[in-house]
Amino acid sequence: MESISNKQREIYQRLGYHEDLLPKEADKKTWKGINYFTLWMGSVHNVPNYVAVGGFFILGLSTLSIMAAIILSAFIIAFVMVMNGVAGSKYGIPFAMILRASYGVRGALFPGILRGCVAAIMWFGLQCYAGSLAFLILIGKLWPQFLTLGGDFNLLGIGLPGLIAFLIFWAVNVAIGLGGGSILNKFTAILNPCIYVVFGGMAIWAISIAGLDNIIAYVPANAITTNNGGFMFLVVINAVVAVWAAPAVSASDFTQNASSFRQQAWGQTLGLVVGYLLFAVASVSILAGASIHYGVDTWNVLDIVQKWDSIFASVFAVLVILMTTISTNATGNIIPAGYQIAAIAPKKLTYKNGVVIASIISLIICPWKLMENQESIYLFLDVIGGILGPVIGVMMAHYFIVMRSEIDLDTLYIEPGNYKYYDNGFNSVAFIVTLFAVLLSLGGKFIEILEPLSRVSWFVGVISAFCLYALLKSRTVVNRQEYT
């Protein structure tokens, strides 16, 4: 684990870099394995993930195959999160600065803004709105008259009860984001025991009412009949892993706080593997069991808890689901957005400024309007995932293969306007490789012969970018001090 001298830190500060972007001092790198374990446990169990599992049933796979695919995905996710977080734990710097090493000081702005601003802010707003719908259900159960407030009031397509629920839930998410990693860790420490109680209890309930044998044998009526089960198994793995494309790119935003590589490695691995193990069993059991019990295919856990007779059980379950949504939103969206916006103007903006700016933009885009057209949302997310996969490949190839795990921080923390590294601050090879990998992974949406590749786009993007970048860069003479 590297540390910089006080003189280096003073130089970087004089150049205008705020404390949020500077390498973490040793006494501030306090996160242990348990912190990472609790961090990711709360991010696995959320409504979109459960809905996705419902979609897996339609592919015609057995319940055991779906469980196995989800569990295998956890190991892949953990590997990428740990390895792309190595530089963060070693040097104590956030994603926005590490991205400069592979794409150049100016070149890093495009993938950085795409991940930390466009994708994160849009998805932050969507998650806030989706969570507010659950919050509205909760309020309606406890205070039915609330749902009639405002009469015919309508603001750009949202009524007064929905607007109030959205603003309250949005404010809670912003508060967690402003608190950063330290508040998030305390939040997830409270959340995780509740996750075991709610989702473990729901799984036991589903098995008891439907029977384990029936759940294992369950196949929805509209399931696709396929002879290519092996490929569909890979499609499921790709779908689960692709959800983590954005967090995996910016893993260093969290590993910068690690007390050591070993701590972040075992913490992230156990957190994701144990979390997904519970999720695999719980999600499949709950959705299949509820579908059998109620006689209709049910893919949304909120639809299930609404049908329960016990008000206390329904309210507690919805509260935990809301908490998991907040955890996911903080780790995957608002925290990365805060760091990236701060990196755009390091002399003027701090991490908290970035969080506030991102939060305000998430209101302006009116996420409830965006959710009126689901096809455009999923197309947007597919494109973002298809682009960020290659970025992960380039970042890992540059750090491990080209630079051999060594970064000269002076090449990252340079005076604004001084772009002597790479070609005017751009690593053209990184951009060419990224573009090629993006076309390869997303080309199937437009070129029929490439359609199978687009169904496993994340794997295609990461692997092709990693191999091509390593090949092209290995053929050039690289000066590790100048990144030329």
Coordinates of C-alpha atoms in Angstrom, one line a residue:
M1 CA 0.0 0.0 0.0
E2 CA 1.5 3.3 -1.2
S3 CA 1.4 6.6 0.7
I4 CA 2.4 10.1 -0.5
S5 CA 4.6 12.5 1.4
N6 CA 3.2 15.7 3.0
K7 CA 5.2 17.7 0.4
Q8 CA 3.4 15.9 -2.5
R9 CA 0.1 16.5 -0.8
E10 CA 0.8 20.2 -0.4
I11 CA 1.8 20.4 -4.1
Y12 CA -1.4 18.7 -5.2
Q13 CA -3.4 21.1 -3.0
R14 CA -1.7 24.1 -4.4
L15 CA -2.6 22.9 -7.9
G16 CA -6.2 23.2 -6.8
Y17 CA -7.2 19.6 -6.0
H18 CA -9.7 19.4 -3.2
E19 CA -9.2 17.0 -0.3
D20 CA -11.9 14.7 -1.6
L21 CA -9.8 13.9 -4.7
L22 CA -6.4 13.6 -3.0
P23 CA -4.9 10.3 -2.0
K24 CA -6.3 9.2 1.3
E25 CA -3.9 9.5 4.2
A26 CA -3.1 6.4 6.1
D27 CA -5.1 7.3 9.2
K28 CA -8.2 7.7 7.0
K29 CA -7.9 4.3 5.3
T30 CA -9.9 2.6 8.0
W31 CA -12.3 0.3 6.2
K32 CA -12.0 -3.4 7.2
G33 CA -13.4 -6.5 5.5
I34 CA -16.5 -6.3 7.6
N35 CA -17.3 -2.8 6.2
Y36 CA -17.2 -4.1 2.6
F37 CA -19.2 -7.2 3.6
T38 CA -22.0 -5.1 5.0
L39 CA -21.8 -2.6 2.1
W40 CA -22.7 -5.0 -0.6
M41 CA -25.1 -7.2 1.3
G42 CA -27.7 -4.4 1.2
S43 CA -27.2 -3.7 -2.5
V44 CA -28.2 -7.2 -3.7
H45 CA -31.8 -7.3 -2.5
N46 CA -33.7 -4.7 -4.4
V47 CA -36.9 -4.6 -6.4
P48 CA -35.3 -4.5 -9.9
N49 CA -33.2 -7.5 -9.1
Y50 CA -36.2 -9.6 -8.1
V51 CA -38.1 -8.5 -11.2
A52 CA -35.1 -9.6 -13.3
V53 CA -35.2 -13.1 -11.7
G54 CA -38.9 -13.3 -12.9
G55 CA -37.6 -12.6 -16.4
F56 CA -35.1 -15.5 -16.0
F57 CA -38.0 -17.9 -15.5
I58 CA -39.4 -16.9 -18.9
L59 CA -36.1 -18.2 -20.6
G60 CA -37.2 -21.7 -19.8
L61 CA -34.4 -22.5 -17.3
S62 CA -35.1 -24.7 -14.2
T63 CA -35.2 -23.1 -10.8
L64 CA -32.0 -24.9 -9.9
S65 CA -30.3 -23.6 -13.0
I66 CA -31.3 -20.1 -12.2
M67 CA -30.0 -20.4 -8.7
A68 CA -26.7 -21.8 -10.0
A69 CA -26.3 -19.0 -12.6
I70 CA -26.9 -16.3 -9.9
I71 CA -24.4 -17.8 -7.5
L72 CA -21.8 -18.2 -10.2
S73 CA -22.4 -14.6 -11.2
A74 CA -21.5 -13.5 -7.7
F75 CA -18.0 -14.9 -8.0
I76 CA -17.5 -13.1 -11.3
I77 CA -18.8 -9.8 -9.9
A78 CA -16.6 -10.1 -6.8
F79 CA -13.5 -10.8 -8.9
V80 CA -14.0 -7.7 -11.1
M81 CA -14.9 -5.5 -8.1
V82 CA -11.8 -6.6 -6.2
M83 CA -9.4 -6.4 -9.1
N84 CA -10.6 -3.1 -10.5
G85 CA -10.4 -1.8 -6.9
V86 CA -6.8 -2.7 -6.5
A87 CA -5.4 0.7 -7.5
G88 CA -7.9 2.4 -5.2
S89 CA -6.8 0.4 -2.2
K90 CA -3.1 0.7 -3.0
Y91 CA -3.0 4.5 -3.7
G92 CA -6.1 5.7 -1.8
I93 CA -7.5 7.6 -4.8
P94 CA -11.0 7.7 -6.3
F95 CA -12.2 6.4 -9.6
A96 CA -12.2 9.8 -11.2
M97 CA -8.4 10.1 -10.8
I98 CA -7.6 6.5 -11.6
L99 CA -9.4 6.8 -14.9
R100 CA -6.9 9.4 -15.9
A101 CA -4.1 6.8 -15.9
S102 CA -5.7 4.8 -18.8
Y103 CA -7.6 7.4 -20.8
G104 CA -5.5 10.6 -20.1
V105 CA -6.3 13.6 -18.0
R106 CA -8.7 15.1 -20.6
G107 CA -9.8 11.8 -22.1
A108 CA -11.0 10.5 -18.7
L109 CA -13.7 13.1 -18.7
F110 CA -15.9 11.3 -21.3
P111 CA -16.1 7.8 -19.7
G112 CA -16.1 9.5 -16.3
I113 CA -19.0 11.8 -17.1
L114 CA -20.9 8.9 -18.8
R115 CA -20.6 6.7 -15.7
G116 CA -20.6 9.3 -12.9
C117 CA -23.0 11.8 -14.3
V118 CA -25.3 10.6 -17.1
A119 CA -25.8 7.0 -16.0
A120 CA -25.6 7.6 -12.3
I121 CA -27.8 10.7 -12.2
M122 CA -30.5 9.2 -14.4
W123 CA -30.5 5.9 -12.5
F124 CA -30.5 7.8 -9.2
G125 CA -33.6 9.6 -10.2
L126 CA -35.3 6.4 -11.4
Q127 CA -34.4 4.5 -8.3
C128 CA -35.7 7.3 -6.1
Y129 CA -39.0 7.3 -8.0
A130 CA -39.3 3.5 -8.0
G131 CA -38.6 3.5 -4.2
S132 CA -41.2 6.3 -3.7
L133 CA -43.8 4.0 -5.3
A134 CA -43.1 1.5 -2.5
F135 CA -43.1 4.3 0.0
L136 CA -46.5 5.5 -1.3
I137 CA -47.8 1.9 -0.7
L138 CA -46.5 2.0 2.8
I139 CA -48.1 5.4 3.6
G140 CA -51.4 4.2 2.1
K141 CA -51.5 1.2 4.4
L142 CA -51.0 3.4 7.4
W143 CA -52.9 6.5 6.3
P144 CA -55.3 5.7 3.5
Q145 CA -56.6 9.3 3.3
F146 CA -53.1 10.4 2.3
L147 CA -53.7 9.0 -1.2
T148 CA -56.5 11.5 -1.8
L149 CA -54.6 14.6 -1.0
G150 CA -54.5 17.3 -3.6
G151 CA -57.5 16.1 -5.5
D152 CA -56.8 16.7 -9.2
F153 CA -53.4 18.4 -8.6
N154 CA -50.9 17.3 -11.2
L155 CA -47.3 18.4 -11.8
L156 CA -45.9 17.1 -15.1
G157 CA -47.7 13.9 -14.7
I158 CA -47.4 13.2 -10.9
G159 CA -50.1 13.8 -8.3
L160 CA -49.6 15.4 -4.9
P161 CA -49.4 12.2 -2.9
G162 CA -46.8 10.8 -5.3
L163 CA -44.9 14.0 -5.4
I164 CA -44.7 14.2 -1.6
A165 CA -43.6 10.6 -1.3
F166 CA -41.0 11.1 -4.0
L167 CA -39.5 14.2 -2.4
I168 CA -39.3 12.6 1.0
F169 CA -37.6 9.5 -0.3
W170 CA -35.3 11.6 -2.6
A171 CA -34.3 13.7 0.4
V172 CA -33.4 10.6 2.4
N173 CA -31.2 9.3 -0.5
V174 CA -29.5 12.7 -0.8
A175 CA -28.8 12.7 3.0
I176 CA -27.1 9.3 2.8
G177 CA -25.1 10.5 -0.2
L178 CA -23.9 13.6 1.6
G179 CA -22.8 11.5 4.5
G180 CA -20.6 9.4 2.1
G181 CA -19.1 6.0 2.9
S182 CA -19.0 6.4 6.7
I183 CA -22.8 7.0 7.0
L184 CA -23.5 4.3 4.4
N185 CA -21.6 1.8 6.5
K186 CA -23.6 2.6 9.6
F187 CA -26.8 2.4 7.5
T188 CA -26.0 -1.0 6.1
A189 CA -24.9 -2.4 9.5
I190 CA -28.5 -1.8 10.6
L191 CA -30.0 -3.0 7.3
N192 CA -28.3 -6.4 6.9
P193 CA -29.9 -8.2 9.9
C194 CA -33.3 -6.9 8.7
I195 CA -32.5 -8.4 5.2
Y196 CA -32.0 -11.9 6.7
V197 CA -35.2 -11.6 8.7
V198 CA -37.4 -10.3 5.8
F199 CA -36.1 -12.2 2.7
G200 CA -35.1 -15.3 4.7
G201 CA -38.6 -15.3 6.3
M202 CA -40.3 -14.8 2.9
A203 CA -38.4 -17.7 1.5
I204 CA -39.4 -20.0 4.4
W205 CA -43.0 -18.7 4.0
A206 CA -43.0 -19.5 0.2
I207 CA -41.5 -23.0 0.7
S208 CA -44.1 -23.8 3.4
I209 CA -47.1 -22.7 1.4
A210 CA -46.0 -24.1 -2.0
G211 CA -43.7 -27.0 -1.1
L212 CA -40.1 -27.4 -2.0
D213 CA -40.7 -30.0 -4.7
N214 CA -43.2 -27.8 -6.4
I215 CA -40.9 -24.8 -6.4
I216 CA -38.1 -26.8 -7.9
A217 CA -40.4 -28.1 -10.6
Y218 CA -42.0 -24.7 -11.3
V219 CA -42.1 -23.5 -14.9
P220 CA -44.3 -20.5 -15.8
A221 CA -46.9 -21.0 -18.5
N222 CA -45.3 -18.5 -20.9
A223 CA -41.8 -19.9 -20.6
I224 CA -39.7 -20.2 -23.8
T225 CA -39.0 -23.7 -24.9
T226 CA -35.3 -23.9 -26.0
N227 CA -32.8 -26.5 -26.9
N228 CA -29.9 -24.2 -26.1
G229 CA -30.0 -24.2 -22.3
G230 CA -26.3 -23.7 -22.0
F231 CA -26.4 -20.4 -23.9
M232 CA -29.4 -19.2 -21.9
F233 CA -27.5 -20.1 -18.7
L234 CA -24.8 -17.7 -19.9
V235 CA -27.3 -15.1 -20.8
V236 CA -28.6 -15.1 -17.2
I237 CA -25.1 -14.8 -15.8
N238 CA -24.4 -11.8 -18.2
A239 CA -27.7 -10.1 -17.1
V240 CA -26.8 -10.4 -13.4
V241 CA -23.2 -9.3 -13.9
A242 CA -24.1 -6.4 -16.2
V243 CA -26.2 -4.8 -13.4
W244 CA -22.8 -4.2 -11.7
A245 CA -21.1 -2.7 -14.8
A246 CA -21.3 0.8 -13.3
P247 CA -20.3 0.0 -9.7
A248 CA -17.5 -2.2 -11.0
V249 CA -16.0 0.7 -13.1
S250 CA -15.9 3.0 -10.1
A251 CA -15.0 0.4 -7.5
S252 CA -12.1 2.6 -6.3
D253 CA -14.6 5.1 -4.9
F254 CA -15.0 2.6 -2.1
T255 CA -11.7 0.7 -2.1
Q256 CA -9.8 4.0 -1.6
N257 CA -10.9 3.7 2.0
A258 CA -9.5 0.2 2.5
S259 CA -6.9 -0.4 5.2
S260 CA -5.3 -3.0 2.9
F261 CA -5.9 -4.9 -0.3
R262 CA -6.6 -8.1 1.7
Q263 CA -9.3 -6.4 3.7
Q264 CA -11.2 -5.1 0.6
A265 CA -10.7 -8.4 -1.2
W266 CA -12.2 -10.7 1.4
G267 CA -14.8 -8.2 2.4
Q268 CA -16.1 -7.6 -1.1
T269 CA -15.9 -11.3 -2.0
L270 CA -17.7 -12.6 1.0
G271 CA -20.3 -9.8 0.9
L272 CA -21.2 -10.4 -2.7
V273 CA -21.0 -14.2 -2.6
V274 CA -23.0 -14.6 0.7
G275 CA -25.4 -11.9 -0.4
Y276 CA -26.1 -13.5 -3.8
L277 CA -26.3 -17.0 -2.2
L278 CA -29.2 -15.8 0.0
F279 CA -30.6 -13.8 -2.9
A280 CA -30.5 -16.9 -5.3
V281 CA -32.4 -19.1 -2.8
A282 CA -34.8 -16.4 -1.6
S283 CA -35.7 -14.8 -5.0
V284 CA -36.4 -18.1 -6.7
S285 CA -38.3 -19.5 -3.8
I286 CA -40.3 -16.4 -3.1
L287 CA -41.3 -15.7 -6.7
A288 CA -42.0 -19.3 -7.7
G289 CA -43.8 -20.1 -4.4
A290 CA -46.0 -17.0 -4.6
S291 CA -46.8 -17.7 -8.2
I292 CA -47.9 -21.2 -7.3
H293 CA -49.8 -20.1 -4.2
Y294 CA -51.7 -17.2 -5.8
G295 CA -52.2 -18.9 -9.1
V296 CA -50.7 -16.1 -11.2
D297 CA -47.1 -15.4 -12.2
T298 CA -45.8 -12.8 -9.7
W299 CA -42.4 -11.1 -10.4
N300 CA -42.5 -8.1 -8.0
V301 CA -42.0 -8.7 -4.3
L302 CA -44.1 -5.5 -3.6
D303 CA -47.1 -7.2 -5.2
I304 CA -46.5 -10.2 -2.8
V305 CA -46.2 -8.2 0.5
Q306 CA -49.3 -6.2 -0.4
K307 CA -51.4 -9.3 -0.4
W308 CA -50.4 -10.3 3.1
D309 CA -53.1 -10.1 5.8
S310 CA -50.6 -8.9 8.5
I311 CA -50.2 -5.1 8.4
F312 CA -47.1 -5.4 10.6
A313 CA -45.4 -7.9 8.3
S314 CA -46.3 -5.9 5.2
V315 CA -45.0 -2.6 6.6
F316 CA -41.8 -4.1 7.9
A317 CA -41.1 -5.9 4.6
V318 CA -41.7 -2.7 2.6
L319 CA -39.4 -0.7 5.0
V320 CA -36.6 -3.1 4.4
I321 CA -37.1 -3.0 0.7
L322 CA -37.0 0.8 0.8
M323 CA -33.7 0.6 2.8
T324 CA -32.1 -1.8 0.3
T325 CA -33.1 0.6 -2.5
I326 CA -31.4 3.5 -0.6
S327 CA -28.3 1.3 -0.1
T328 CA -28.1 0.4 -3.8
N329 CA -28.8 4.0 -4.9
A330 CA -26.0 5.4 -2.7
T331 CA -23.3 2.9 -3.6
G332 CA -24.1 2.7 -7.3
N333 CA -25.2 6.2 -8.2
I334 CA -25.0 9.3 -5.9
I335 CA -21.6 8.6 -4.4
P336 CA -19.8 8.0 -7.8
A337 CA -21.7 11.0 -9.2
G338 CA -20.4 13.2 -6.4
Y339 CA -16.8 12.3 -7.0
Q340 CA -17.0 12.6 -10.8
I341 CA -18.6 16.1 -10.7
A342 CA -16.0 17.2 -8.3
A343 CA -13.3 16.0 -10.7
I344 CA -14.7 18.1 -13.5
A345 CA -13.7 21.3 -11.7
P346 CA -11.4 20.3 -8.8
K347 CA -10.6 23.9 -7.8
K348 CA -14.2 24.9 -7.4
L349 CA -16.2 21.8 -6.5
T350 CA -16.1 19.3 -3.6
Y351 CA -17.6 15.9 -3.2
K352 CA -20.6 17.3 -1.4
N353 CA -21.1 20.0 -4.1
G354 CA -21.2 17.2 -6.6
V355 CA -23.8 15.3 -4.6
V356 CA -26.0 18.4 -4.4
I357 CA -25.6 19.1 -8.1
A358 CA -26.4 15.5 -9.1
S359 CA -29.4 15.5 -6.8
I360 CA -30.9 18.7 -8.3
I361 CA -30.4 17.4 -11.8
S362 CA -32.2 14.1 -10.9
L363 CA -35.2 16.3 -9.9
I364 CA -35.1 18.4 -13.1
I365 CA -35.2 15.4 -15.4
C366 CA -38.6 14.3 -13.9
P367 CA -37.8 10.6 -13.5
W368 CA -41.5 9.8 -13.3
K369 CA -41.8 10.9 -16.9
L370 CA -38.9 8.8 -18.0
M371 CA -40.5 5.7 -16.5
E372 CA -43.6 6.2 -18.7
N373 CA -41.6 4.5 -21.5
Q374 CA -39.9 1.4 -20.3
E375 CA -38.4 0.5 -23.6
S376 CA -36.4 3.7 -23.9
I377 CA -35.2 3.2 -20.3
Y378 CA -33.9 -0.3 -20.9
L379 CA -32.4 0.7 -24.2
F380 CA -30.5 3.5 -22.4
L381 CA -29.3 1.1 -19.7
D382 CA -28.2 -1.5 -22.2
V383 CA -26.2 1.1 -24.1
I384 CA -24.6 2.4 -20.9
G385 CA -23.7 -1.2 -19.8
G386 CA -22.3 -1.9 -23.3
I387 CA -20.0 1.1 -23.0
L388 CA -18.9 0.6 -19.4
G389 CA -17.9 -3.0 -19.9
P390 CA -15.1 -2.0 -22.4
V391 CA -14.0 0.7 -20.0
I392 CA -13.5 -1.9 -17.3
G393 CA -11.5 -4.0 -19.7
V394 CA -9.2 -1.0 -20.7
M395 CA -8.7 0.1 -17.1
M396 CA -7.7 -3.4 -15.9
A397 CA -5.4 -4.1 -18.9
H398 CA -3.7 -0.7 -18.5
Y399 CA -3.1 -1.1 -14.8
F400 CA -2.1 -4.8 -14.6
I401 CA -0.5 -5.5 -18.1
V402 CA 0.8 -2.1 -19.3
M403 CA 1.7 -0.4 -16.0
R404 CA 2.3 -3.6 -14.0
S405 CA 0.4 -2.3 -11.0
E406 CA 2.5 0.9 -10.8
I407 CA 1.1 4.5 -11.1
D408 CA 3.0 7.7 -10.9
L409 CA 0.6 10.0 -9.1
D410 CA 2.3 13.1 -10.4
T411 CA 1.0 12.2 -13.9
L412 CA -2.6 12.3 -12.6
Y413 CA -2.4 15.3 -10.3
I414 CA -1.2 17.8 -12.8
E415 CA -1.8 21.6 -13.2
P416 CA -5.0 22.2 -15.2
G417 CA -4.1 23.0 -18.8
N418 CA -0.9 21.0 -18.6
Y419 CA -1.5 18.0 -20.9
K420 CA 2.0 16.8 -21.7
Y421 CA 1.0 13.1 -21.0
Y422 CA -0.4 11.2 -23.9
D423 CA -1.5 13.2 -27.0
N424 CA -2.8 16.5 -25.6
G425 CA -4.3 14.6 -22.6
F426 CA -6.0 11.9 -24.6
N427 CA -5.0 8.2 -24.9
S428 CA -6.1 7.5 -28.4
V429 CA -5.4 3.8 -28.1
A430 CA -7.8 3.5 -25.2
F431 CA -10.6 5.3 -27.1
I432 CA -10.1 3.2 -30.3
V433 CA -10.2 0.0 -28.3
T434 CA -13.2 1.1 -26.3
L435 CA -15.1 2.1 -29.5
F436 CA -14.3 -1.3 -31.2
A437 CA -15.4 -3.3 -28.1
V438 CA -18.6 -1.2 -27.8
L439 CA -19.4 -1.9 -31.5
L440 CA -18.7 -5.6 -31.0
S441 CA -20.9 -5.9 -27.8
L442 CA -23.8 -3.7 -29.0
G443 CA -23.6 -4.3 -32.7
G444 CA -26.1 -7.2 -32.4
K445 CA -28.9 -4.7 -31.9
F446 CA -28.4 -3.5 -35.5
I447 CA -26.6 -6.4 -37.2
E448 CA -28.3 -9.7 -37.1
I449 CA -25.2 -11.9 -37.3
L450 CA -23.9 -10.3 -34.1
E451 CA -27.1 -10.7 -32.2
P452 CA -25.7 -13.6 -30.0
L453 CA -22.9 -11.4 -28.9
S454 CA -25.2 -8.6 -27.8
R455 CA -27.0 -11.1 -25.5
V456 CA -23.7 -11.5 -23.6
S457 CA -22.6 -8.0 -24.2
W458 CA -20.8 -7.4 -20.9
F459 CA -18.5 -10.4 -21.3
V460 CA -17.8 -9.5 -24.9
G461 CA -17.1 -5.9 -24.0
V462 CA -14.8 -6.5 -21.1
I463 CA -12.8 -9.5 -22.6
S464 CA -12.4 -7.9 -26.1
A465 CA -11.3 -4.6 -24.7
F466 CA -8.9 -6.2 -22.2
C467 CA -7.2 -8.4 -24.8
L468 CA -7.0 -5.8 -27.6
Y469 CA -5.7 -3.0 -25.4
A470 CA -3.1 -5.3 -23.8
L471 CA -2.0 -6.5 -27.3
L472 CA -1.7 -3.0 -28.8
K473 CA 0.0 -1.4 -25.9
S474 CA 2.5 -4.3 -25.5
R475 CA 3.7 -3.5 -29.0
T476 CA 4.7 0.0 -28.0
V477 CA 7.4 1.3 -25.8
V478 CA 5.8 2.6 -22.6
N479 CA 7.5 5.0 -20.3
R480 CA 5.7 4.4 -17.0
Q481 CA 6.7 7.8 -15.7
E482 CA 5.1 9.7 -18.6
Y483 CA 2.4 7.3 -19.9
T484 CA 3.4 8.2 -23.4

